[in-house]
């Protein structure tokens, strides 16, 4: 199963991972268009927390116990048992924010419409997730792990 881990000692809290996440989840995949022109605006699915001197980039952990999947009344959050990925279906999401409340990592946020949520999908179209590939300090690691 694909997983992203963070090297706390290497994260400098620059927020570049958020920029590339936003770009990857935009229509244009272009920074200027994504930030200034697209409507609805794409949002980063990453949160960067800084408590000096430590910074950390936080995203969905695709938890084994999946509290968001159990809590979602609409069936919009599902666990793929083969890949271990927790996926979100925007067509089913009714924006009740239950998953926002139950996620222990604070990894779910409203998208820019304010009507549905957005969370890390591990960039299914890329060999390496955008945040990992573009972290200037190699603070993010993507690896296949056995569950
Ligand atoms: S959204 Fe939160 S609760 Fe759900 S799998 Fe990701 S980290 Fe876990
Ligand atoms: S906001 Fe959407 S995904 Fe989250 S619990 Fe509600 S319906 Fe499910």
Short mmCIF file of C-alpha atoms and ligand atoms in Angstrom, two decimals, residues 72 74 76-77 88 93-99 117, ligand 2:
data_model
loop_
_atom_site.label_atom_id
_atom_site.label_comp_id
_atom_site.label_asym_id
_atom_site.label_seq_id
_atom_site.Cartn_x
_atom_site.Cartn_y
_atom_site.Cartn_z
CA UNK A 72 -20.06 9.32 6.68
CA UNK A 74 -23.81 9.51 2.66
CA UNK A 76 -19.09 9.28 0.23
CA UNK A 77 -16.01 7.99 2.07
CA UNK A 88 -13.97 10.44 -1.31
CA UNK A 93 -20.85 14.07 -0.45
CA UNK A 94 -23.52 16.24 1.17
CA UNK A 95 -21.15 18.54 3.03
CA UNK A 96 -22.27 17.66 6.54
CA UNK A 97 -18.66 17.93 7.85
CA UNK A 98 -19.00 14.81 10.00
CA UNK A 99 -15.70 13.54 8.58
CA UNK A 117 -14.92 18.23 1.39
S1 LIG B 2 -18.97 15.90 4.50
FE1 LIG B 2 -19.32 14.48 2.81
S2 LIG B 2 -17.74 12.91 3.03
FE2 LIG B 2 -17.83 14.04 4.97
S3 LIG B 2 -19.24 12.82 6.24
FE3 LIG B 2 -20.46 14.40 5.25
S4 LIG B 2 -21.19 13.43 3.37
FE4 LIG B 2 -19.52 12.16 4.14
#
